[in-house]
Amino acid sequence: MDAARPSKATDKTDMPGAAPAPPEVSARSTGAEASRPTPMMEQYIEIKTANPDCLLFYRMGDFYEMFFDDAEVASRALGIVLTKRGKHLGNDIPMCGVPIERADEYLHRLIALGHRVAVCEQLEDPAEAKKRGAKAVVRRDVVRLVTPGTLTEDSLLDAKRNNYLAAVARAKSSAPGEDSRFALACLDISTGEFRLTECDRLGLAAQIARIDPGEVIVSDALYGDPDLAPYLRTLVAVTPLPRDVFDGTSAERRLASYFAVATTEAFGALSRLELTAAAACVTYVERTQIGRRPPLSPPVREAAGATLIIDAATRANLELMRTLSGERRGSLLAAIDRTVTAAGSRLLAQRLAAPLTDASAIAARLDAVSWLVADASLRNDAQKTLAAAPDLARALARLVLGRGGPRDLAAIRDGLHAAVSLSERLAAAEGAPDEAARAITALRSPDPALVAMLDAALAEDLPFLKRDGGFVRVGFDPALDETRTLRDEARRVIAALQARYAETTGIRSLKVRHNNVLGYFVEVTAQHGDKLFSAPLNATFFHRQTLSGQVRFSTTELGELEAKVASAADRALGLELDIFDRLCGAVVEQAEPIKAAARALAIIDVAAALAGLAVERHYVRPQVDASLAFHIAGGRHPVVEAALAEDGAPFVANNCDLTPPSGENAGRIYVVTGPNMAGKSTYLRQNALIVVLAQMGSFVPAERADIGVVDRLFSRVGAADDLARGRSTFMVEMVETAAILNQAGTRSLVILDEIGRGTATFDGLSIAWAAIEHLHDRNRCRALFATHFHELTALAHKLKRLFNATMRVKEWHGDVVFLHEVVAGAADRSYGIQVAKLAGLPAAVIERAKHVLAELEAQDRMSPAQRLIDDLPLFAASRAVPKETPEPASDALRTVLDALNPDEMSPKQALDALYQLKQAAAKKTP
Ligand code: ADP
Ligand code: MG
């Protein structure tokens, strides 16, 4: 068990310097007579009742205590000791607590486990309460709800990732059969980003997969909706909320009020549905922050179709942000991330999650990367400056929310310094493209007076908490300096007392010491104790404490000096806190320009990081336009290439050309065959990843890439691959394949990897066969289709935009050597036995398998695919009328039966006939 409660806790009631114990603490032993709740319990129950869905962190002195069920839940979740405290309605009250200085850590764990926490603070000094009477309870209230989507502390957040809160609103269609519309609002209160979009049911899942929110809020009605509930249950944290939060009629007013504007028109033409989702978000933020308003940017509406649609399965399958096993390492993001700031890393992740579809917007980003590719010294200088820039956006959010500390002020100071030097360096370079030029302006937008003030005010070494004091620089505020001098003077006098007391008592080892319990005291060893207990010294020294080796005393003089130190220290801290508020106010006033500068830093960080990556890994600038071209020369897989490079192994580059053949208005489909381990999956994915990189505005791992904008990207892997990871079944594979066949269009890129593998050979082959026909004739998309059914290559004769490609392999002394090279044509066979041999199957098994294969091949002289090609007209199935069951062919049994005429038979003849029938039947069944 984790000892959340240090033994020091027992000291808290007898600490002279500390706040006096709240009256309810001493009312601990109300015992059996307490059938009525104590006033404190009444208060607790009232606050808890108002926050039923949260664990209540109830502040008592230096602890957050939890009671009743909360205590049981938390003690289990956190592994902390469950104790009891008094009685309620005759039963013990379970209790557990966490010390405030470690509260963040425990909050983090509770939130990660899916709990919500209401933080209830003491709103007055316990001494104030005491003035109202001995039984008075300290005023307390909830100051904040901590939920997964509304975090601001660095200790609760991943620096490199946004933490989004998303709200989903639905407009049910009145026309039957017509789809509902959805609006999705998402915001990150730790950075202020706020975005809005409208979509249909399928789009909703794709958008949520892209945003990957920490928490999703929906109305109670939506949460219980039979259509949506199963999907919602698959998300990480979904919070159902009462109807008023999603009320459409008050939405515009609530949104306008949050931003203190008269109308939301300035945010663009928002639909009522979008307003509803956006208002739900801000209302929830206000409720969780108990009225505080984090510095949100006005919502930005994302036009439908502005970003490449990638559904959840495709994201997972392409391992964009994390690998299939859930790690960042090994993902595309990890392979390309060369950013040097947390904000840059977040922006890179955002761009990777949402590649663009507008060729000119993509070009604008690529221009910035090109600029920094071309000028290595500019790039290096920029990265050096950026590396010194703290996380402006998150520091700002904490300061605005009143949760900031001195180090957040320092982060603003250092961040703004970095912004100014970066803008100077960028402005000194020639030919800044638009994105960089805009950044230069934004980096300069905060008022220089603010930085000057922070420079002057903040000390060198800063405490984490403002209440620790000592963060204001000497010379900044004369009144503060004077109070500090008084305090330090008194401390000096106290230190000088030691020498004087040593002399008057004749005890050379006498010491003046300090601790939190006694304050200042005189300490002598036990053997000298008696001297101070007896006259005349006992007139000056009075006893405080006896330990095993020492005795401790105080004096009136020491007490007075201590009071002086304490009051001067209190005054000094009070002055420092005032200065903190003033500095904080100055920062908050500049919130908008600070946010703009923070964003500009991130933009330059991303451009420089992508430029550095391009130089380091020899990526090229892709040509992205509105055509349907897809021509990659010398393409590589960015992650596999990097992994191989670590082992010093080369990656074999491959071409891919899915551009429509001349005279056609739809792209090509490649059927890629080749043995296992030949590199099919790698080849498929690398082409998809090149699209993602190009459209997010990055250079790509290729010698040349011409890409007509892709609007939807699909990728699926046959069930066998997923089964190995215990994730999926053939059914899921089919559901996902169905989704592609139903949705893909001419602008889509579809990657199908060994679809149909999860079932019997003929089933699988038939499904793959029909899927290819559908992709070619109906979806008319660009596609790559890897398969181990080499029968499928026969389709190239019939489908004119279908091409065969195969992974070259070499046979050498009966072994197979993978060349990882894609060439036109079909694999002649699957080399399964050779691969099995490579894998170390026993020689006897390999030999036997070769014999069996030879037998099977001899029996199956006419390839089934050739037969199919000849027999099956395209789409015969969709046109064909179901055939009647064919007459069973006549056979021996029937011949015998037909010859019988029961009416003319004698009993003996009938019996003979029966024997005859039995005989014929026996011949039939071997
Ligand atoms: P398949 O899907 O055909 O079974 P994979 O794509 O899974 O094959 O590739 C198997 C392994 O071969 C990969 O893990 C990788 O190490 C290596 N490989 C694949 N493609 C290449 C390539 N182009 N260059 C070098 N090695 C490659
Ligand atoms: Mg594969």
mmCIF file with all atom_site columns, N, CA and C and ligand atoms in Angstrom, residues 635-637 640-641 644 649-654 673-686 721 753-754 757 786 807 818-822, ligand 1:
data_model
loop_
_atom_site.group_PDB
_atom_site.id
_atom_site.type_symbol
_atom_site.label_atom_id
_atom_site.label_alt_id
_atom_site.label_comp_id
_atom_site.label_asym_id
_atom_site.label_entity_id
_atom_site.label_seq_id
_atom_site.pdbx_PDB_ins_code
_atom_site.Cartn_x
_atom_site.Cartn_y
_atom_site.Cartn_z
_atom_site.occupancy
_atom_site.B_iso_or_equiv
_atom_site.pdbx_formal_charge
_atom_site.auth_seq_id
_atom_site.auth_comp_id
_atom_site.auth_asym_id
_atom_site.auth_atom_id
_atom_site.pdbx_PDB_model_num
ATOM   1   N N   . GLY A 1 635 ? 9.747  5.376   -54.508 1.00 0.00 ? 635 GLY A N   1
ATOM   2   C CA  . GLY A 1 635 ? 9.116  5.596   -53.200 1.00 0.00 ? 635 GLY A CA  1
ATOM   3   C C   . GLY A 1 635 ? 9.677  4.671   -52.133 1.00 0.00 ? 635 GLY A C   1
ATOM   4   N N   . ARG A 1 636 ? 9.692  5.161   -50.909 1.00 0.00 ? 636 ARG A N   1
ATOM   5   C CA  . ARG A 1 636 ? 10.158 4.336   -49.774 1.00 0.00 ? 636 ARG A CA  1
ATOM   6   C C   . ARG A 1 636 ? 9.152  4.427   -48.626 1.00 0.00 ? 636 ARG A C   1
ATOM   7   N N   . HIS A 1 637 ? 9.254  3.448   -47.726 1.00 0.00 ? 637 HIS A N   1
ATOM   8   C CA  . HIS A 1 637 ? 8.398  3.469   -46.541 1.00 0.00 ? 637 HIS A CA  1
ATOM   9   C C   . HIS A 1 637 ? 9.132  4.227   -45.432 1.00 0.00 ? 637 HIS A C   1
ATOM   10  N N   . VAL A 1 640 ? 9.754  1.949   -42.125 1.00 0.00 ? 640 VAL A N   1
ATOM   11  C CA  . VAL A 1 640 ? 10.587 0.756   -42.352 1.00 0.00 ? 640 VAL A CA  1
ATOM   12  C C   . VAL A 1 640 ? 11.987 1.187   -42.782 1.00 0.00 ? 640 VAL A C   1
ATOM   13  N N   . GLU A 1 641 ? 12.049 2.225   -43.622 1.00 0.00 ? 641 GLU A N   1
ATOM   14  C CA  . GLU A 1 641 ? 13.357 2.702   -44.065 1.00 0.00 ? 641 GLU A CA  1
ATOM   15  C C   . GLU A 1 641 ? 14.209 3.136   -42.870 1.00 0.00 ? 641 GLU A C   1
ATOM   16  N N   . LEU A 1 644 ? 15.316 0.084   -40.889 1.00 0.00 ? 644 LEU A N   1
ATOM   17  C CA  . LEU A 1 644 ? 16.388 -0.654  -41.553 1.00 0.00 ? 644 LEU A CA  1
ATOM   18  C C   . LEU A 1 644 ? 17.700 0.119   -41.465 1.00 0.00 ? 644 LEU A C   1
ATOM   19  N N   . ALA A 1 649 ? 20.846 -1.498  -42.964 1.00 0.00 ? 649 ALA A N   1
ATOM   20  C CA  . ALA A 1 649 ? 20.350 -2.224  -44.135 1.00 0.00 ? 649 ALA A CA  1
ATOM   21  C C   . ALA A 1 649 ? 19.685 -1.254  -45.110 1.00 0.00 ? 649 ALA A C   1
ATOM   22  N N   . PRO A 1 650 ? 19.836 -1.509  -46.409 1.00 0.00 ? 650 PRO A N   1
ATOM   23  C CA  . PRO A 1 650 ? 19.230 -0.591  -47.387 1.00 0.00 ? 650 PRO A CA  1
ATOM   24  C C   . PRO A 1 650 ? 17.749 -0.891  -47.577 1.00 0.00 ? 650 PRO A C   1
ATOM   25  N N   . PHE A 1 651 ? 17.016 0.119   -47.986 1.00 0.00 ? 651 PHE A N   1
ATOM   26  C CA  . PHE A 1 651 ? 15.610 -0.074  -48.327 1.00 0.00 ? 651 PHE A CA  1
ATOM   27  C C   . PHE A 1 651 ? 15.520 -0.012  -49.849 1.00 0.00 ? 651 PHE A C   1
ATOM   28  N N   . VAL A 1 652 ? 14.787 -0.945  -50.427 1.00 0.00 ? 652 VAL A N   1
ATOM   29  C CA  . VAL A 1 652 ? 14.672 -0.957  -51.883 1.00 0.00 ? 652 VAL A CA  1
ATOM   30  C C   . VAL A 1 652 ? 13.510 -0.044  -52.304 1.00 0.00 ? 652 VAL A C   1
ATOM   31  N N   . ALA A 1 653 ? 13.835 0.994   -53.062 1.00 0.00 ? 653 ALA A N   1
ATOM   32  C CA  . ALA A 1 653 ? 12.810 1.952   -53.489 1.00 0.00 ? 653 ALA A CA  1
ATOM   33  C C   . ALA A 1 653 ? 11.983 1.347   -54.608 1.00 0.00 ? 653 ALA A C   1
ATOM   34  N N   . ASN A 1 654 ? 10.705 1.718   -54.664 1.00 0.00 ? 654 ASN A N   1
ATOM   35  C CA  . ASN A 1 654 ? 9.822  1.188   -55.697 1.00 0.00 ? 654 ASN A CA  1
ATOM   36  C C   . ASN A 1 654 ? 8.937  2.257   -56.316 1.00 0.00 ? 654 ASN A C   1
ATOM   37  N N   . THR A 1 673 ? 1.004  -9.332  -56.285 1.00 0.00 ? 673 THR A N   1
ATOM   38  C CA  . THR A 1 673 ? 1.186  -10.700 -55.793 1.00 0.00 ? 673 THR A CA  1
ATOM   39  C C   . THR A 1 673 ? 2.652  -10.926 -55.434 1.00 0.00 ? 673 THR A C   1
ATOM   40  N N   . GLY A 1 674 ? 2.877  -11.992 -54.738 1.00 0.00 ? 674 GLY A N   1
ATOM   41  C CA  . GLY A 1 674 ? 4.245  -12.321 -54.331 1.00 0.00 ? 674 GLY A CA  1
ATOM   42  C C   . GLY A 1 674 ? 4.185  -13.090 -53.042 1.00 0.00 ? 674 GLY A C   1
ATOM   43  N N   . PRO A 1 675 ? 5.219  -13.842 -52.757 1.00 0.00 ? 675 PRO A N   1
ATOM   44  C CA  . PRO A 1 675 ? 5.189  -14.676 -51.549 1.00 0.00 ? 675 PRO A CA  1
ATOM   45  C C   . PRO A 1 675 ? 5.119  -13.852 -50.280 1.00 0.00 ? 675 PRO A C   1
ATOM   46  N N   . ASN A 1 676 ? 4.813  -14.534 -49.210 1.00 0.00 ? 676 ASN A N   1
ATOM   47  C CA  . ASN A 1 676 ? 4.858  -13.890 -47.893 1.00 0.00 ? 676 ASN A CA  1
ATOM   48  C C   . ASN A 1 676 ? 6.244  -13.366 -47.654 1.00 0.00 ? 676 ASN A C   1
ATOM   49  N N   . MET A 1 677 ? 6.340  -12.251 -47.001 1.00 0.00 ? 677 MET A N   1
ATOM   50  C CA  . MET A 1 677 ? 7.615  -11.640 -46.632 1.00 0.00 ? 677 MET A CA  1
ATOM   51  C C   . MET A 1 677 ? 8.317  -10.956 -47.808 1.00 0.00 ? 677 MET A C   1
ATOM   52  N N   . ALA A 1 678 ? 7.644  -10.914 -48.954 1.00 0.00 ? 678 ALA A N   1
ATOM   53  C CA  . ALA A 1 678 ? 8.310  -10.329 -50.116 1.00 0.00 ? 678 ALA A CA  1
ATOM   54  C C   . ALA A 1 678 ? 8.287  -8.806  -50.052 1.00 0.00 ? 678 ALA A C   1
ATOM   55  N N   . GLY A 1 679 ? 7.384  -8.235  -49.255 1.00 0.00 ? 679 GLY A N   1
ATOM   56  C CA  . GLY A 1 679 ? 7.328  -6.779  -49.154 1.00 0.00 ? 679 GLY A CA  1
ATOM   57  C C   . GLY A 1 679 ? 6.036  -6.170  -49.677 1.00 0.00 ? 679 GLY A C   1
ATOM   58  N N   . LYS A 1 680 ? 5.000  -6.970  -49.852 1.00 0.00 ? 680 LYS A N   1
ATOM   59  C CA  . LYS A 1 680 ? 3.736  -6.446  -50.374 1.00 0.00 ? 680 LYS A CA  1
ATOM   60  C C   . LYS A 1 680 ? 3.127  -5.403  -49.436 1.00 0.00 ? 680 LYS A C   1
ATOM   61  N N   . SER A 1 681 ? 2.992  -5.778  -48.160 1.00 0.00 ? 681 SER A N   1
ATOM   62  C CA  . SER A 1 681 ? 2.341  -4.867  -47.211 1.00 0.00 ? 681 SER A CA  1
ATOM   63  C C   . SER A 1 681 ? 3.120  -3.563  -47.095 1.00 0.00 ? 681 SER A C   1
ATOM   64  N N   . THR A 1 682 ? 4.430  -3.682  -47.092 1.00 0.00 ? 682 THR A N   1
ATOM   65  C CA  . THR A 1 682 ? 5.267  -2.489  -46.989 1.00 0.00 ? 682 THR A CA  1
ATOM   66  C C   . THR A 1 682 ? 5.023  -1.564  -48.177 1.00 0.00 ? 682 THR A C   1
ATOM   67  N N   . TYR A 1 683 ? 4.960  -2.168  -49.343 1.00 0.00 ? 683 TYR A N   1
ATOM   68  C CA  . TYR A 1 683 ? 4.765  -1.389  -50.574 1.00 0.00 ? 683 TYR A CA  1
ATOM   69  C C   . TYR A 1 683 ? 3.413  -0.678  -50.565 1.00 0.00 ? 683 TYR A C   1
ATOM   70  N N   . LEU A 1 684 ? 2.381  -1.403  -50.170 1.00 0.00 ? 684 LEU A N   1
ATOM   71  C CA  . LEU A 1 684 ? 1.049  -0.797  -50.124 1.00 0.00 ? 684 LEU A CA  1
ATOM   72  C C   . LEU A 1 684 ? 1.038  0.404   -49.181 1.00 0.00 ? 684 LEU A C   1
ATOM   73  N N   . ARG A 1 685 ? 1.538  0.184   -47.985 1.00 0.00 ? 685 ARG A N   1
ATOM   74  C CA  . ARG A 1 685 ? 1.464  1.241   -46.978 1.00 0.00 ? 685 ARG A CA  1
ATOM   75  C C   . ARG A 1 685 ? 2.323  2.435   -47.349 1.00 0.00 ? 685 ARG A C   1
ATOM   76  N N   . GLN A 1 686 ? 3.469  2.172   -47.938 1.00 0.00 ? 686 GLN A N   1
ATOM   77  C CA  . GLN A 1 686 ? 4.335  3.318   -48.220 1.00 0.00 ? 686 GLN A CA  1
ATOM   78  C C   . GLN A 1 686 ? 3.642  4.290   -49.168 1.00 0.00 ? 686 GLN A C   1
ATOM   79  N N   . ASP A 1 721 ? -3.964 -11.216 -40.297 1.00 0.00 ? 721 ASP A N   1
ATOM   80  C CA  . ASP A 1 721 ? -3.006 -10.310 -39.659 1.00 0.00 ? 721 ASP A CA  1
ATOM   81  C C   . ASP A 1 721 ? -3.531 -9.807  -38.326 1.00 0.00 ? 721 ASP A C   1
ATOM   82  N N   . ASP A 1 753 ? -5.163 -5.125  -48.275 1.00 0.00 ? 753 ASP A N   1
ATOM   83  C CA  . ASP A 1 753 ? -4.034 -6.028  -48.081 1.00 0.00 ? 753 ASP A CA  1
ATOM   84  C C   . ASP A 1 753 ? -4.545 -7.408  -47.696 1.00 0.00 ? 753 ASP A C   1
ATOM   85  N N   . GLU A 1 754 ? -4.537 -8.317  -48.667 1.00 0.00 ? 754 GLU A N   1
ATOM   86  C CA  . GLU A 1 754 ? -4.906 -9.713  -48.412 1.00 0.00 ? 754 GLU A CA  1
ATOM   87  C C   . GLU A 1 754 ? -6.307 -9.854  -47.841 1.00 0.00 ? 754 GLU A C   1
ATOM   88  N N   . ARG A 1 757 ? -8.470 -13.398 -46.731 1.00 0.00 ? 757 ARG A N   1
ATOM   89  C CA  . ARG A 1 757 ? -7.561 -14.426 -46.246 1.00 0.00 ? 757 ARG A CA  1
ATOM   90  C C   . ARG A 1 757 ? -8.146 -15.193 -45.060 1.00 0.00 ? 757 ARG A C   1
ATOM   91  N N   . ALA A 1 786 ? -3.206 -6.150  -52.526 1.00 0.00 ? 786 ALA A N   1
ATOM   92  C CA  . ALA A 1 786 ? -2.224 -7.223  -52.372 1.00 0.00 ? 786 ALA A CA  1
ATOM   93  C C   . ALA A 1 786 ? -2.960 -8.522  -52.097 1.00 0.00 ? 786 ALA A C   1
ATOM   94  N N   . MET A 1 807 ? 6.206  -8.912  -56.564 1.00 0.00 ? 807 MET A N   1
ATOM   95  C CA  . MET A 1 807 ? 7.453  -8.703  -55.845 1.00 0.00 ? 807 MET A CA  1
ATOM   96  C C   . MET A 1 807 ? 8.471  -9.688  -56.413 1.00 0.00 ? 807 MET A C   1
ATOM   97  N N   . PHE A 1 818 ? 14.334 -12.723 -51.292 1.00 0.00 ? 818 PHE A N   1
ATOM   98  C CA  . PHE A 1 818 ? 13.425 -11.597 -51.558 1.00 0.00 ? 818 PHE A CA  1
ATOM   99  C C   . PHE A 1 818 ? 14.215 -10.393 -52.046 1.00 0.00 ? 818 PHE A C   1
ATOM   100 N N   . LEU A 1 819 ? 13.801 -9.862  -53.170 1.00 0.00 ? 819 LEU A N   1
ATOM   101 C CA  . LEU A 1 819 ? 14.513 -8.687  -53.691 1.00 0.00 ? 819 LEU A CA  1
ATOM   102 C C   . LEU A 1 819 ? 13.792 -7.390  -53.344 1.00 0.00 ? 819 LEU A C   1
ATOM   103 N N   . HIS A 1 820 ? 12.554 -7.509  -52.811 1.00 0.00 ? 820 HIS A N   1
ATOM   104 C CA  . HIS A 1 820 ? 11.753 -6.345  -52.422 1.00 0.00 ? 820 HIS A CA  1
ATOM   105 C C   . HIS A 1 820 ? 11.534 -5.377  -53.572 1.00 0.00 ? 820 HIS A C   1
ATOM   106 N N   . GLU A 1 821 ? 11.554 -5.928  -54.781 1.00 0.00 ? 821 GLU A N   1
ATOM   107 C CA  . GLU A 1 821 ? 11.455 -5.050  -55.933 1.00 0.00 ? 821 GLU A CA  1
ATOM   108 C C   . GLU A 1 821 ? 10.128 -5.303  -56.629 1.00 0.00 ? 821 GLU A C   1
ATOM   109 N N   . VAL A 1 822 ? 9.401  -4.245  -56.893 1.00 0.00 ? 822 VAL A N   1
ATOM   110 C CA  . VAL A 1 822 ? 8.099  -4.401  -57.530 1.00 0.00 ? 822 VAL A CA  1
ATOM   111 C C   . VAL A 1 822 ? 8.268  -4.328  -59.039 1.00 0.00 ? 822 VAL A C   1
HETATM 112 P P1  . ADP B 2 .   ? 4.536  -9.246  -47.172 1.00 0.00 ? 1   ADP B P1  1
HETATM 113 O O1  . ADP B 2 .   ? 3.381  -8.344  -46.920 1.00 0.00 ? 1   ADP B O1  1
HETATM 114 O O2  . ADP B 2 .   ? 4.737  -9.487  -48.636 1.00 0.00 ? 1   ADP B O2  1
HETATM 115 O O3  . ADP B 2 .   ? 4.452  -10.505 -46.427 1.00 0.00 ? 1   ADP B O3  1
HETATM 116 P P2  . ADP B 2 .   ? 6.075  -7.292  -45.772 1.00 0.00 ? 1   ADP B P2  1
HETATM 117 O O4  . ADP B 2 .   ? 5.693  -6.057  -46.490 1.00 0.00 ? 1   ADP B O4  1
HETATM 118 O O5  . ADP B 2 .   ? 5.423  -7.568  -44.473 1.00 0.00 ? 1   ADP B O5  1
HETATM 119 O O6  . ADP B 2 .   ? 5.874  -8.550  -46.715 1.00 0.00 ? 1   ADP B O6  1
HETATM 120 O O7  . ADP B 2 .   ? 7.637  -7.254  -45.639 1.00 0.00 ? 1   ADP B O7  1
HETATM 121 C C1  . ADP B 2 .   ? 8.362  -8.175  -44.910 1.00 0.00 ? 1   ADP B C1  1
HETATM 122 C C2  . ADP B 2 .   ? 9.683  -7.583  -44.498 1.00 0.00 ? 1   ADP B C2  1
HETATM 123 O O8  . ADP B 2 .   ? 10.511 -7.347  -45.626 1.00 0.00 ? 1   ADP B O8  1
HETATM 124 C C3  . ADP B 2 .   ? 9.536  -6.224  -43.847 1.00 0.00 ? 1   ADP B C3  1
HETATM 125 O O9  . ADP B 2 .   ? 9.391  -6.352  -42.479 1.00 0.00 ? 1   ADP B O9  1
HETATM 126 C C4  . ADP B 2 .   ? 10.812 -5.522  -44.206 1.00 0.00 ? 1   ADP B C4  1
HETATM 127 O O10 . ADP B 2 .   ? 11.793 -5.724  -43.197 1.00 0.00 ? 1   ADP B O10 1
HETATM 128 C C5  . ADP B 2 .   ? 11.262 -6.162  -45.467 1.00 0.00 ? 1   ADP B C5  1
HETATM 129 N N1  . ADP B 2 .   ? 11.006 -5.275  -46.604 1.00 0.00 ? 1   ADP B N1  1
HETATM 130 C C6  . ADP B 2 .   ? 9.804  -5.065  -47.174 1.00 0.00 ? 1   ADP B C6  1
HETATM 131 N N2  . ADP B 2 .   ? 9.906  -4.198  -48.208 1.00 0.00 ? 1   ADP B N2  1
HETATM 132 C C7  . ADP B 2 .   ? 11.200 -3.855  -48.282 1.00 0.00 ? 1   ADP B C7  1
HETATM 133 C C8  . ADP B 2 .   ? 11.953 -2.996  -49.166 1.00 0.00 ? 1   ADP B C8  1
HETATM 134 N N3  . ADP B 2 .   ? 11.354 -2.338  -50.162 1.00 0.00 ? 1   ADP B N3  1
HETATM 135 N N4  . ADP B 2 .   ? 13.267 -2.875  -48.942 1.00 0.00 ? 1   ADP B N4  1
HETATM 136 C C9  . ADP B 2 .   ? 13.871 -3.560  -47.944 1.00 0.00 ? 1   ADP B C9  1
HETATM 137 N N5  . ADP B 2 .   ? 13.227 -4.383  -47.104 1.00 0.00 ? 1   ADP B N5  1
HETATM 138 C C10 . ADP B 2 .   ? 11.905 -4.546  -47.265 1.00 0.00 ? 1   ADP B C10 1
#
